[in-house]
Amino acid sequence: MNQFMFKGKFGLERETLRVDKNNRLAQTLHPFQDENLSRDFCENQLEIITPVCNSISEVMSSLAMLDKKAREILKQNDESLWLYSNPPYIQNDEEIPIAKYDGMLSAKHDYRISLARRYGKRMMLYSGIHFNFSFSEEYLENLNQEKNQAYFRLSKQVSKYSWLLVLLMSASPMYDLSFDKDNASGMAFSGYSSMRNSKRGYWNQFIPELDYSSLASYINSIQNYIKKGILFSAGELYLPVRLKPKGENSLEKLLNTGVDHIELRMFDLNPLEKLGVAQKDLEFAHLFLIYLLNLEDFNFTPDLQKQAIENHQNAAFYDISNIKINHISILDSANNFLDAMQGFFKYIPETQKIINYQRNKLNSQRLCEKIKAGSEIYV
C-alpha cells in the first residue's frame, strides 16, 4: 500500500436555513461575526465553512464546534437550524431576503439579485453539503501524476460516476408545497429521493458542453459562456463537481496558479445526523476519490457529459426500479462499482467495512426511504 494514499486535506461547507420557533424562515439579519459562519444566497441561509483539516475525523470535530457555536447564538433569538435540503414553509418571496453586501462587496449582492431573476429565489434555498478534498503531493508524485492533470482527469471520473453518490446519499424525499406556489402548504412526497439533485433541482437552464481536452480548454469553454452572457460567472455553473484554486475562487486564478482541490457538491443534508452529515459517508467519498483517481482516463465528449447529467438526475428518483446506467439496472451498476472498489482496496480491511456500509443501504433501506418512513430526525 502506498503510505501516502489516505493522506490529504479535507474541508466542508454546510448550508442550512435559519428558522424561528415556528419553523418559519427567520427574518433577522445574519447574526454571526465569525468568518467560518457565513451566508450563502440569502440572509437567512447559514453556511458553515470549516478550516482545512488533515483528516475526516478532524473536519467533523471542526464542524461540530462551529455548529455548537451557531446554535448557541441562534438560541438567544429563539431560532434554530432547518436540517433539511428542501426548505420549510415559505409564505412568499419576501421571506427570502437576499444576502446583504455593500461597499466593496456590493457586487456579491448584485450577483444574487441576478440569480434570483434568472432562477427564482426558491430554487436558491436548496441546501446541502460541499466536500472539499486534496491529495497529498507525495501521493501524486508516487503515482507519477502532474497535479493539475490528476485533478482534471479526476473531475471527469467524478462527473461520470456522480450518480452513485446521489443514489447512496440522497435524503430529501419530502417537501413543503409552498415551494411550488404561494398560499400552498403541507408536506408532500416529491417522487424524488433528492429534489436538489433531480431535474427539479440546482441546474442551469441549458446543458453545458465543456471542452475537456485540457485544463486550459476547459476553463476557456466556461469563460465563453460568461462572455456570451449565458452565465454570470463560473460560480453559476451548477455541476456536481468543481475544480478550485487555493484562496479566492476565480477562473483566472485557476488557470494561473492551478488546481488546489476538488469539490463535490451533491450531498444532501442528512436529517438523521446531528451535524447533517455522517462521518461514514465522508469516509466513503474519500475512498471514492482515491479509486477514481486510479482509473484509466477517457475522452469526456459532449454526449458523455449529457449522459452523466442524465444519470445523475435519474439516480435522484425515489423509485429506481426502472432506472438503468449504461443499459444495466442502477442497483446492479452500483453493486458492480462497489465490487470493483473492494477489489482495489482488498488488502486494507478497514476500507471493506466502509464500502460494505454503503452496500447495505442498497440491500436494505436507502437513506431516503428511512426519512420518508419517518425515522427520528435532529432539529
mmCIF file of C-alpha atoms in Angstrom:
data_model
loop_
_atom_site.group_PDB
_atom_site.id
_atom_site.type_symbol
_atom_site.label_atom_id
_atom_site.label_comp_id
_atom_site.label_asym_id
_atom_site.label_seq_id
_atom_site.Cartn_x
_atom_site.Cartn_y
_atom_site.Cartn_z
ATOM 1 C CA MET A 1 0.000 0.000 0.000
ATOM 2 C CA ASN A 2 1.226 3.485 -0.838
ATOM 3 C CA GLN A 3 1.879 5.108 2.562
ATOM 4 C CA PHE A 4 0.536 8.436 1.295
ATOM 5 C CA MET A 5 -2.686 7.058 -0.235
ATOM 6 C CA PHE A 6 -5.019 8.180 2.551
ATOM 7 C CA LYS A 7 -3.313 11.453 3.415
ATOM 8 C CA GLY A 8 -4.741 14.737 2.218
ATOM 9 C CA LYS A 9 -6.583 17.908 3.152
ATOM 10 C CA PHE A 10 -10.296 17.988 3.950
ATOM 11 C CA GLY A 11 -12.892 20.726 4.250
ATOM 12 C CA LEU A 12 -16.678 21.016 4.477
ATOM 13 C CA GLU A 13 -19.193 23.701 3.623
ATOM 14 C CA ARG A 14 -22.605 23.064 5.149
ATOM 15 C CA GLU A 15 -25.611 25.140 4.124
ATOM 16 C CA THR A 16 -28.674 25.342 6.374
ATOM 17 C CA LEU A 17 -31.594 27.740 6.691
ATOM 18 C CA ARG A 18 -32.246 29.639 9.912
ATOM 19 C CA VAL A 19 -35.805 29.226 11.211
ATOM 20 C CA ASP A 20 -37.785 30.740 14.069
ATOM 21 C CA LYS A 21 -39.625 28.836 16.804
ATOM 22 C CA ASN A 22 -42.485 28.130 14.370
ATOM 23 C CA ASN A 23 -40.124 26.664 11.731
ATOM 24 C CA ARG A 24 -40.672 29.703 9.521
ATOM 25 C CA LEU A 25 -37.724 31.317 7.785
ATOM 26 C CA ALA A 26 -36.027 33.650 10.261
ATOM 27 C CA GLN A 27 -36.404 37.293 9.288
ATOM 28 C CA THR A 28 -33.496 38.581 11.372
ATOM 29 C CA LEU A 29 -30.208 39.708 9.886
ATOM 30 C CA HIS A 30 -27.295 37.285 9.764
ATOM 31 C CA PRO A 31 -26.215 37.287 13.437
ATOM 32 C CA PHE A 32 -22.660 35.931 13.161
ATOM 33 C CA GLN A 33 -19.340 37.781 13.121
ATOM 34 C CA ASP A 34 -17.220 34.668 12.517
ATOM 35 C CA GLU A 35 -15.770 34.203 9.004
ATOM 36 C CA ASN A 36 -16.471 30.468 9.343
ATOM 37 C CA LEU A 37 -20.188 31.240 9.832
ATOM 38 C CA SER A 38 -21.045 32.875 6.542
ATOM 39 C CA ARG A 39 -24.110 33.360 4.322
ATOM 40 C CA ASP A 40 -24.970 31.819 1.021
ATOM 41 C CA PHE A 41 -27.728 33.153 -1.236
ATOM 42 C CA CYS A 42 -29.972 34.791 1.338
ATOM 43 C CA GLU A 43 -29.647 36.496 4.677
ATOM 44 C CA ASN A 44 -31.244 33.545 6.477
ATOM 45 C CA GLN A 45 -29.111 30.830 4.846
ATOM 46 C CA LEU A 46 -26.147 29.979 7.060
ATOM 47 C CA GLU A 47 -23.066 28.421 5.510
ATOM 48 C CA ILE A 48 -20.625 26.844 7.936
ATOM 49 C CA ILE A 49 -17.139 26.699 6.431
ATOM 50 C CA THR A 50 -14.643 24.524 8.258
ATOM 51 C CA PRO A 51 -10.926 25.281 8.189
ATOM 52 C CA VAL A 52 -8.739 22.972 6.140
ATOM 53 C CA CYS A 53 -8.204 19.774 8.149
ATOM 54 C CA ASN A 54 -5.853 16.785 7.986
ATOM 55 C CA SER A 55 -8.474 14.050 8.379
ATOM 56 C CA ILE A 56 -12.195 13.387 8.182
ATOM 57 C CA SER A 57 -12.444 12.980 11.953
ATOM 58 C CA GLU A 58 -10.769 16.375 12.364
ATOM 59 C CA VAL A 59 -13.126 18.050 9.898
ATOM 60 C CA MET A 60 -16.127 16.513 11.674
ATOM 61 C CA SER A 61 -14.841 17.857 15.001
ATOM 62 C CA SER A 62 -14.445 21.279 13.431
ATOM 63 C CA LEU A 63 -17.982 21.140 12.044
ATOM 64 C CA ALA A 64 -19.304 20.104 15.468
ATOM 65 C CA MET A 65 -17.588 23.035 17.147
ATOM 66 C CA LEU A 66 -18.915 25.561 14.641
ATOM 67 C CA ASP A 67 -22.376 24.000 14.709
ATOM 68 C CA LYS A 68 -22.481 24.311 18.506
ATOM 69 C CA LYS A 69 -21.365 27.940 18.341
ATOM 70 C CA ALA A 70 -24.004 28.762 15.733
ATOM 71 C CA ARG A 71 -26.804 27.081 17.680
ATOM 72 C CA GLU A 72 -25.866 28.848 20.912
ATOM 73 C CA ILE A 73 -26.105 32.236 19.200
ATOM 74 C CA LEU A 74 -29.365 31.329 17.445
ATOM 75 C CA LYS A 75 -30.916 30.089 20.678
ATOM 76 C CA GLN A 76 -30.709 33.626 22.063
ATOM 77 C CA ASN A 77 -33.189 34.683 19.349
ATOM 78 C CA ASP A 78 -35.385 31.582 19.646
ATOM 79 C CA GLU A 79 -34.020 30.397 16.325
ATOM 80 C CA SER A 80 -32.647 27.055 15.155
ATOM 81 C CA LEU A 81 -31.321 25.344 12.046
ATOM 82 C CA TRP A 82 -33.500 23.635 9.443
ATOM 83 C CA LEU A 83 -31.569 20.424 8.854
ATOM 84 C CA TYR A 84 -33.179 19.504 5.522
ATOM 85 C CA SER A 85 -32.064 20.173 1.970
ATOM 86 C CA ASN A 86 -35.602 21.249 0.997
ATOM 87 C CA PRO A 87 -36.813 24.493 2.610
ATOM 88 C CA PRO A 88 -39.646 24.803 5.145
ATOM 89 C CA TYR A 89 -42.937 26.611 4.583
ATOM 90 C CA ILE A 90 -42.496 29.832 2.572
ATOM 91 C CA GLN A 91 -45.328 32.339 2.629
ATOM 92 C CA ASN A 92 -43.898 34.362 -0.261
ATOM 93 C CA ASP A 93 -40.635 35.559 -1.762
ATOM 94 C CA GLU A 94 -40.491 38.471 0.672
ATOM 95 C CA GLU A 95 -39.441 35.936 3.315
ATOM 96 C CA ILE A 96 -36.251 35.270 1.332
ATOM 97 C CA PRO A 97 -34.092 38.396 1.808
ATOM 98 C CA ILE A 98 -31.075 38.334 -0.486
ATOM 99 C CA ALA A 99 -27.800 38.389 1.455
ATOM 100 C CA LYS A 100 -26.856 41.994 2.161
ATOM 101 C CA TYR A 101 -23.458 43.165 0.973
ATOM 102 C CA ASP A 102 -22.429 46.765 0.402
ATOM 103 C CA GLY A 103 -19.360 48.862 -0.245
ATOM 104 C CA MET A 104 -16.582 46.929 -1.953
ATOM 105 C CA LEU A 105 -18.669 43.754 -1.694
ATOM 106 C CA SER A 106 -21.818 45.171 -3.293
ATOM 107 C CA ALA A 107 -21.156 43.123 -6.443
ATOM 108 C CA LYS A 108 -21.956 39.984 -4.423
ATOM 109 C CA HIS A 109 -25.403 41.397 -3.632
ATOM 110 C CA ASP A 110 -25.977 42.392 -7.267
ATOM 111 C CA TYR A 111 -24.961 38.911 -8.398
ATOM 112 C CA ARG A 112 -27.539 37.333 -6.121
ATOM 113 C CA ILE A 113 -30.218 39.657 -7.457
ATOM 114 C CA SER A 114 -29.350 38.444 -10.969
ATOM 115 C CA LEU A 115 -29.592 34.818 -9.842
ATOM 116 C CA ALA A 116 -32.991 35.468 -8.273
ATOM 117 C CA ARG A 117 -34.275 36.928 -11.542
ATOM 118 C CA ARG A 118 -32.967 34.030 -13.587
ATOM 119 C CA TYR A 119 -33.879 31.077 -11.361
ATOM 120 C CA GLY A 120 -36.301 32.431 -8.777
ATOM 121 C CA LYS A 121 -35.487 32.828 -5.105
ATOM 122 C CA ARG A 122 -36.919 29.493 -4.023
ATOM 123 C CA MET A 123 -34.567 27.312 -6.024
ATOM 124 C CA MET A 124 -31.672 29.090 -4.353
ATOM 125 C CA LEU A 125 -32.897 27.839 -0.953
ATOM 126 C CA TYR A 126 -31.875 24.240 -1.636
ATOM 127 C CA SER A 127 -29.172 23.470 0.933
ATOM 128 C CA GLY A 128 -26.538 20.766 1.114
ATOM 129 C CA ILE A 129 -23.001 19.700 1.913
ATOM 130 C CA HIS A 130 -19.943 20.510 -0.182
ATOM 131 C CA PHE A 131 -16.986 18.185 0.390
ATOM 132 C CA ASN A 132 -13.555 19.617 -0.451
ATOM 133 C CA PHE A 133 -10.511 17.408 -0.787
ATOM 134 C CA SER A 134 -6.912 17.475 -1.964
ATOM 135 C CA PHE A 135 -4.468 14.582 -2.176
ATOM 136 C CA SER A 136 -1.055 14.736 -0.577
ATOM 137 C CA GLU A 137 1.566 15.891 -3.044
ATOM 138 C CA GLU A 138 3.652 12.816 -2.176
ATOM 139 C CA TYR A 139 0.836 10.533 -3.307
ATOM 140 C CA LEU A 140 0.507 12.268 -6.661
ATOM 141 C CA GLU A 141 4.284 12.161 -7.108
ATOM 142 C CA ASN A 142 4.356 8.439 -6.321
ATOM 143 C CA LEU A 143 1.645 7.893 -8.928
ATOM 144 C CA ASN A 144 3.745 9.959 -11.339
ATOM 145 C CA GLN A 145 0.805 12.283 -11.940
ATOM 146 C CA GLU A 146 1.193 16.005 -12.531
ATOM 147 C CA LYS A 147 -1.085 17.816 -10.086
ATOM 148 C CA ASN A 148 -3.308 19.768 -12.495
ATOM 149 C CA GLN A 149 -3.719 16.822 -14.821
ATOM 150 C CA ALA A 150 -4.517 14.499 -11.929
ATOM 151 C CA TYR A 151 -7.386 16.664 -10.669
ATOM 152 C CA PHE A 152 -8.586 17.398 -14.184
ATOM 153 C CA ARG A 153 -8.786 13.693 -15.001
ATOM 154 C CA LEU A 154 -10.437 13.053 -11.647
ATOM 155 C CA SER A 155 -13.121 15.677 -12.321
ATOM 156 C CA LYS A 156 -14.189 13.739 -15.409
ATOM 157 C CA GLN A 157 -14.419 10.485 -13.478
ATOM 158 C CA VAL A 158 -16.414 12.094 -10.664
ATOM 159 C CA SER A 159 -18.805 13.613 -13.200
ATOM 160 C CA LYS A 160 -19.240 10.221 -14.853
ATOM 161 C CA TYR A 161 -19.949 8.396 -11.581
ATOM 162 C CA SER A 162 -21.653 11.108 -9.517
ATOM 163 C CA TRP A 163 -24.905 9.136 -9.838
ATOM 164 C CA LEU A 164 -23.551 6.636 -7.290
ATOM 165 C CA LEU A 165 -23.189 9.259 -4.561
ATOM 166 C CA VAL A 166 -26.685 10.541 -5.331
ATOM 167 C CA LEU A 167 -28.067 7.016 -5.020
ATOM 168 C CA LEU A 168 -26.324 6.443 -1.677
ATOM 169 C CA MET A 169 -26.592 9.865 -0.012
ATOM 170 C CA SER A 170 -29.957 11.326 -1.134
ATOM 171 C CA ALA A 171 -32.023 12.384 1.865
ATOM 172 C CA SER A 172 -34.815 14.756 0.820
ATOM 173 C CA PRO A 173 -37.924 12.943 -0.493
ATOM 174 C CA MET A 174 -40.427 15.237 1.261
ATOM 175 C CA TYR A 175 -41.062 18.934 0.657
ATOM 176 C CA ASP A 176 -43.485 21.709 1.577
ATOM 177 C CA LEU A 177 -45.999 22.555 -1.139
ATOM 178 C CA SER A 178 -45.303 26.252 -0.614
ATOM 179 C CA PHE A 179 -42.085 25.642 -2.534
ATOM 180 C CA ASP A 180 -44.270 25.418 -5.664
ATOM 181 C CA LYS A 181 -46.545 28.423 -5.119
ATOM 182 C CA ASP A 182 -47.767 31.000 -2.637
ATOM 183 C CA ASN A 183 -50.641 30.097 -0.313
ATOM 184 C CA ALA A 184 -49.972 26.361 -0.604
ATOM 185 C CA SER A 185 -48.837 24.386 2.429
ATOM 186 C CA GLY A 186 -48.389 20.891 3.787
ATOM 187 C CA MET A 187 -45.684 18.272 3.441
ATOM 188 C CA ALA A 188 -45.799 16.202 0.267
ATOM 189 C CA PHE A 189 -43.829 13.391 -1.352
ATOM 190 C CA SER A 190 -41.833 14.762 -4.277
ATOM 191 C CA GLY A 191 -41.318 11.484 -6.127
ATOM 192 C CA TYR A 192 -37.576 12.024 -5.757
ATOM 193 C CA SER A 193 -35.020 10.853 -3.246
ATOM 194 C CA SER A 194 -33.355 14.241 -3.646
ATOM 195 C CA MET A 195 -35.090 17.211 -5.247
ATOM 196 C CA ARG A 196 -31.913 19.309 -5.474
ATOM 197 C CA ASN A 197 -30.168 16.554 -7.468
ATOM 198 C CA SER A 198 -33.217 15.823 -9.643
ATOM 199 C CA LYS A 199 -34.445 17.556 -12.782
ATOM 200 C CA ARG A 200 -36.232 19.963 -10.438
ATOM 201 C CA GLY A 201 -33.010 20.867 -8.730
ATOM 202 C CA TYR A 202 -29.957 23.038 -8.901
ATOM 203 C CA TRP A 203 -29.209 23.097 -12.623
ATOM 204 C CA ASN A 204 -28.565 25.682 -15.294
ATOM 205 C CA GLN A 205 -31.225 26.478 -17.868
ATOM 206 C CA PHE A 206 -29.072 24.775 -20.503
ATOM 207 C CA ILE A 207 -26.865 21.681 -20.627
ATOM 208 C CA PRO A 208 -23.239 22.862 -20.564
ATOM 209 C CA GLU A 209 -20.889 21.430 -23.162
ATOM 210 C CA LEU A 210 -17.359 21.909 -21.868
ATOM 211 C CA ASP A 211 -14.068 21.246 -23.628
ATOM 212 C CA TYR A 212 -12.265 18.570 -21.627
ATOM 213 C CA SER A 213 -9.277 18.274 -23.954
ATOM 214 C CA SER A 214 -7.112 20.154 -21.415
ATOM 215 C CA LEU A 215 -7.496 22.203 -18.258
ATOM 216 C CA ALA A 216 -6.909 25.424 -20.213
ATOM 217 C CA SER A 217 -9.554 24.455 -22.786
ATOM 218 C CA TYR A 218 -11.958 23.543 -20.001
ATOM 219 C CA ILE A 219 -11.508 26.945 -18.359
ATOM 220 C CA ASN A 220 -11.817 28.716 -21.710
ATOM 221 C CA SER A 221 -15.092 26.929 -22.503
ATOM 222 C CA ILE A 222 -16.575 28.193 -19.215
ATOM 223 C CA GLN A 223 -15.287 31.697 -19.939
ATOM 224 C CA ASN A 224 -17.016 31.593 -23.322
ATOM 225 C CA TYR A 225 -20.394 31.033 -21.631
ATOM 226 C CA ILE A 226 -19.677 34.056 -19.425
ATOM 227 C CA LYS A 227 -18.652 36.247 -22.378
ATOM 228 C CA LYS A 228 -21.882 35.362 -24.173
ATOM 229 C CA GLY A 229 -23.919 36.250 -21.079
ATOM 230 C CA ILE A 230 -25.213 32.700 -20.674
ATOM 231 C CA LEU A 231 -23.513 32.555 -17.265
ATOM 232 C CA PHE A 232 -22.970 35.478 -14.914
ATOM 233 C CA SER A 233 -19.829 33.866 -13.519
ATOM 234 C CA ALA A 234 -18.130 30.490 -13.074
ATOM 235 C CA GLY A 235 -19.959 30.141 -9.747
ATOM 236 C CA GLU A 236 -23.212 29.856 -11.675
ATOM 237 C CA LEU A 237 -22.114 26.658 -13.396
ATOM 238 C CA TYR A 238 -24.255 24.219 -11.409
ATOM 239 C CA LEU A 239 -22.485 20.925 -11.959
ATOM 240 C CA PRO A 240 -21.883 18.360 -9.181
ATOM 241 C CA VAL A 241 -18.100 18.770 -9.195
ATOM 242 C CA ARG A 242 -15.775 21.768 -9.332
ATOM 243 C CA LEU A 243 -12.044 22.300 -9.524
ATOM 244 C CA LYS A 244 -10.851 25.044 -7.187
ATOM 245 C CA PRO A 245 -7.655 27.105 -6.849
ATOM 246 C CA LYS A 246 -6.246 28.000 -3.461
ATOM 247 C CA GLY A 247 -7.816 31.067 -1.853
ATOM 248 C CA GLU A 248 -10.021 33.309 -3.965
ATOM 249 C CA ASN A 249 -12.056 31.266 -6.423
ATOM 250 C CA SER A 250 -11.767 32.555 -9.991
ATOM 251 C CA LEU A 251 -11.117 31.052 -13.403
ATOM 252 C CA GLU A 252 -8.134 33.341 -13.874
ATOM 253 C CA LYS A 253 -6.523 32.104 -10.678
ATOM 254 C CA LEU A 254 -7.350 28.504 -11.556
ATOM 255 C CA LEU A 255 -5.565 28.960 -14.877
ATOM 256 C CA ASN A 256 -2.566 30.849 -13.459
ATOM 257 C CA THR A 257 -1.926 29.006 -10.192
ATOM 258 C CA GLY A 258 -3.507 25.624 -10.927
ATOM 259 C CA VAL A 259 -5.870 23.305 -9.088
ATOM 260 C CA ASP A 260 -5.637 23.153 -5.310
ATOM 261 C CA HIS A 261 -8.560 20.835 -4.545
ATOM 262 C CA ILE A 262 -11.719 19.215 -5.869
ATOM 263 C CA GLU A 263 -15.209 19.994 -4.577
ATOM 264 C CA LEU A 264 -18.099 17.506 -4.515
ATOM 265 C CA ARG A 265 -21.457 19.288 -4.348
ATOM 266 C CA MET A 266 -24.128 16.569 -4.484
ATOM 267 C CA PHE A 267 -24.587 15.660 -0.811
ATOM 268 C CA ASP A 268 -27.988 16.301 0.745
ATOM 269 C CA LEU A 269 -28.252 17.356 4.346
ATOM 270 C CA ASN A 270 -28.895 14.201 6.340
ATOM 271 C CA PRO A 271 -31.575 14.980 8.973
ATOM 272 C CA LEU A 272 -30.847 11.673 10.711
ATOM 273 C CA GLU A 273 -27.432 13.024 11.735
ATOM 274 C CA LYS A 274 -26.892 15.710 14.357
ATOM 275 C CA LEU A 275 -24.429 17.553 12.113
ATOM 276 C CA GLY A 276 -26.333 16.922 8.891
ATOM 277 C CA VAL A 277 -23.702 14.532 7.562
ATOM 278 C CA ALA A 278 -22.414 11.093 8.594
ATOM 279 C CA GLN A 279 -18.700 10.547 9.018
ATOM 280 C CA LYS A 280 -19.026 7.134 7.338
ATOM 281 C CA ASP A 281 -20.404 8.791 4.208
ATOM 282 C CA LEU A 282 -17.451 11.176 4.026
ATOM 283 C CA GLU A 283 -15.067 8.264 4.534
ATOM 284 C CA PHE A 284 -16.668 6.556 1.566
ATOM 285 C CA ALA A 285 -16.420 9.729 -0.534
ATOM 286 C CA HIS A 286 -12.704 9.794 0.281
ATOM 287 C CA LEU A 287 -12.252 6.197 -0.923
ATOM 288 C CA PHE A 288 -14.393 7.005 -3.968
ATOM 289 C CA LEU A 289 -11.969 9.782 -4.976
ATOM 290 C CA ILE A 290 -8.876 7.635 -4.412
ATOM 291 C CA TYR A 291 -10.350 4.844 -6.515
ATOM 292 C CA LEU A 292 -11.435 7.140 -9.361
ATOM 293 C CA LEU A 293 -8.015 8.790 -9.489
ATOM 294 C CA ASN A 294 -6.552 5.391 -10.379
ATOM 295 C CA LEU A 295 -8.934 4.668 -13.261
ATOM 296 C CA GLU A 296 -7.897 4.992 -16.880
ATOM 297 C CA ASP A 297 -8.527 8.377 -18.481
ATOM 298 C CA PHE A 298 -11.216 8.785 -21.164
ATOM 299 C CA ASN A 299 -12.478 11.315 -23.679
ATOM 300 C CA PHE A 300 -15.326 13.185 -21.974
ATOM 301 C CA THR A 301 -17.296 14.123 -25.089
ATOM 302 C CA PRO A 302 -20.387 16.384 -25.057
ATOM 303 C CA ASP A 303 -22.558 13.268 -25.453
ATOM 304 C CA LEU A 304 -20.936 11.642 -22.416
ATOM 305 C CA GLN A 305 -21.301 14.888 -20.446
ATOM 306 C CA LYS A 306 -25.016 14.951 -21.252
ATOM 307 C CA GLN A 307 -25.336 11.285 -20.289
ATOM 308 C CA ALA A 308 -23.554 11.939 -16.992
ATOM 309 C CA ILE A 309 -26.080 14.645 -16.090
ATOM 310 C CA GLU A 310 -28.981 12.392 -17.064
ATOM 311 C CA ASN A 311 -27.587 9.562 -14.924
ATOM 312 C CA HIS A 312 -27.124 11.941 -12.006
ATOM 313 C CA GLN A 313 -30.693 13.219 -12.279
ATOM 314 C CA ASN A 314 -32.145 9.738 -12.786
ATOM 315 C CA ALA A 315 -30.389 8.497 -9.642
ATOM 316 C CA ALA A 316 -32.412 11.114 -7.744
ATOM 317 C CA PHE A 317 -35.719 9.354 -8.465
ATOM 318 C CA TYR A 318 -37.216 7.663 -5.420
ATOM 319 C CA ASP A 319 -38.434 4.693 -7.440
ATOM 320 C CA ILE A 320 -35.328 3.372 -9.152
ATOM 321 C CA SER A 321 -36.807 0.050 -10.304
ATOM 322 C CA ASN A 322 -36.634 1.089 -13.967
ATOM 323 C CA ILE A 323 -33.514 3.259 -13.823
ATOM 324 C CA LYS A 324 -30.551 1.992 -15.823
ATOM 325 C CA ILE A 325 -26.908 3.057 -16.071
ATOM 326 C CA ASN A 326 -25.398 2.045 -19.408
ATOM 327 C CA HIS A 327 -28.282 -0.394 -20.004
ATOM 328 C CA ILE A 328 -27.793 -2.100 -16.609
ATOM 329 C CA SER A 329 -30.126 -1.596 -13.658
ATOM 330 C CA ILE A 330 -28.833 1.119 -11.347
ATOM 331 C CA LEU A 331 -28.661 -1.272 -8.375
ATOM 332 C CA ASP A 332 -26.593 -3.775 -10.362
ATOM 333 C CA SER A 333 -24.403 -0.944 -11.644
ATOM 334 C CA ALA A 334 -23.889 0.300 -8.077
ATOM 335 C CA ASN A 335 -23.021 -3.158 -6.745
ATOM 336 C CA ASN A 336 -20.617 -3.732 -9.648
ATOM 337 C CA PHE A 337 -18.908 -0.436 -8.864
ATOM 338 C CA LEU A 338 -18.637 -1.322 -5.168
ATOM 339 C CA ASP A 339 -17.219 -4.734 -6.119
ATOM 340 C CA ALA A 340 -14.517 -3.016 -8.155
ATOM 341 C CA MET A 341 -13.745 -0.638 -5.287
ATOM 342 C CA GLN A 342 -13.416 -3.517 -2.855
ATOM 343 C CA GLY A 343 -11.098 -5.276 -5.254
ATOM 344 C CA PHE A 344 -8.920 -2.171 -5.493
ATOM 345 C CA PHE A 345 -8.687 -1.851 -1.683
ATOM 346 C CA LYS A 346 -8.701 -5.591 -0.962
ATOM 347 C CA TYR A 347 -5.571 -5.575 1.195
ATOM 348 C CA ILE A 348 -6.866 -2.834 3.508
ATOM 349 C CA PRO A 349 -9.507 -4.333 5.851
ATOM 350 C CA GLU A 350 -10.809 -1.008 7.212
ATOM 351 C CA THR A 351 -11.895 0.045 3.714
ATOM 352 C CA GLN A 352 -14.049 -3.036 3.275
ATOM 353 C CA LYS A 353 -16.216 -2.018 6.246
ATOM 354 C CA ILE A 354 -16.680 1.476 4.820
ATOM 355 C CA ILE A 355 -17.732 0.115 1.419
ATOM 356 C CA ASN A 356 -19.997 -2.562 2.933
ATOM 357 C CA TYR A 357 -21.764 0.137 4.953
ATOM 358 C CA GLN A 358 -22.814 1.721 1.646
ATOM 359 C CA ARG A 359 -23.696 -1.621 0.072
ATOM 360 C CA ASN A 360 -26.029 -2.347 2.971
ATOM 361 C CA LYS A 361 -28.002 0.774 2.061
ATOM 362 C CA LEU A 362 -28.772 -0.801 -1.306
ATOM 363 C CA ASN A 363 -29.659 -4.172 0.199
ATOM 364 C CA SER A 364 -31.980 -2.825 2.917
ATOM 365 C CA GLN A 365 -33.387 0.710 3.305
ATOM 366 C CA ARG A 366 -31.840 3.593 1.445
ATOM 367 C CA LEU A 367 -31.385 6.801 3.403
ATOM 368 C CA CYS A 368 -34.271 8.491 1.589
ATOM 369 C CA GLU A 369 -36.560 5.560 2.435
ATOM 370 C CA LYS A 370 -35.789 5.858 6.142
ATOM 371 C CA ILE A 371 -36.606 9.555 6.065
ATOM 372 C CA LYS A 372 -39.852 9.086 4.145
ATOM 373 C CA ALA A 373 -40.833 6.387 6.667
ATOM 374 C CA GLY A 374 -40.491 8.967 9.431
ATOM 375 C CA SER A 375 -37.288 7.972 11.198
ATOM 376 C CA GLU A 376 -36.307 10.183 14.125
ATOM 377 C CA ILE A 377 -34.610 13.368 12.999
ATOM 378 C CA TYR A 378 -32.443 16.006 14.630
ATOM 379 C CA VAL A 379 -33.592 19.627 14.872
#
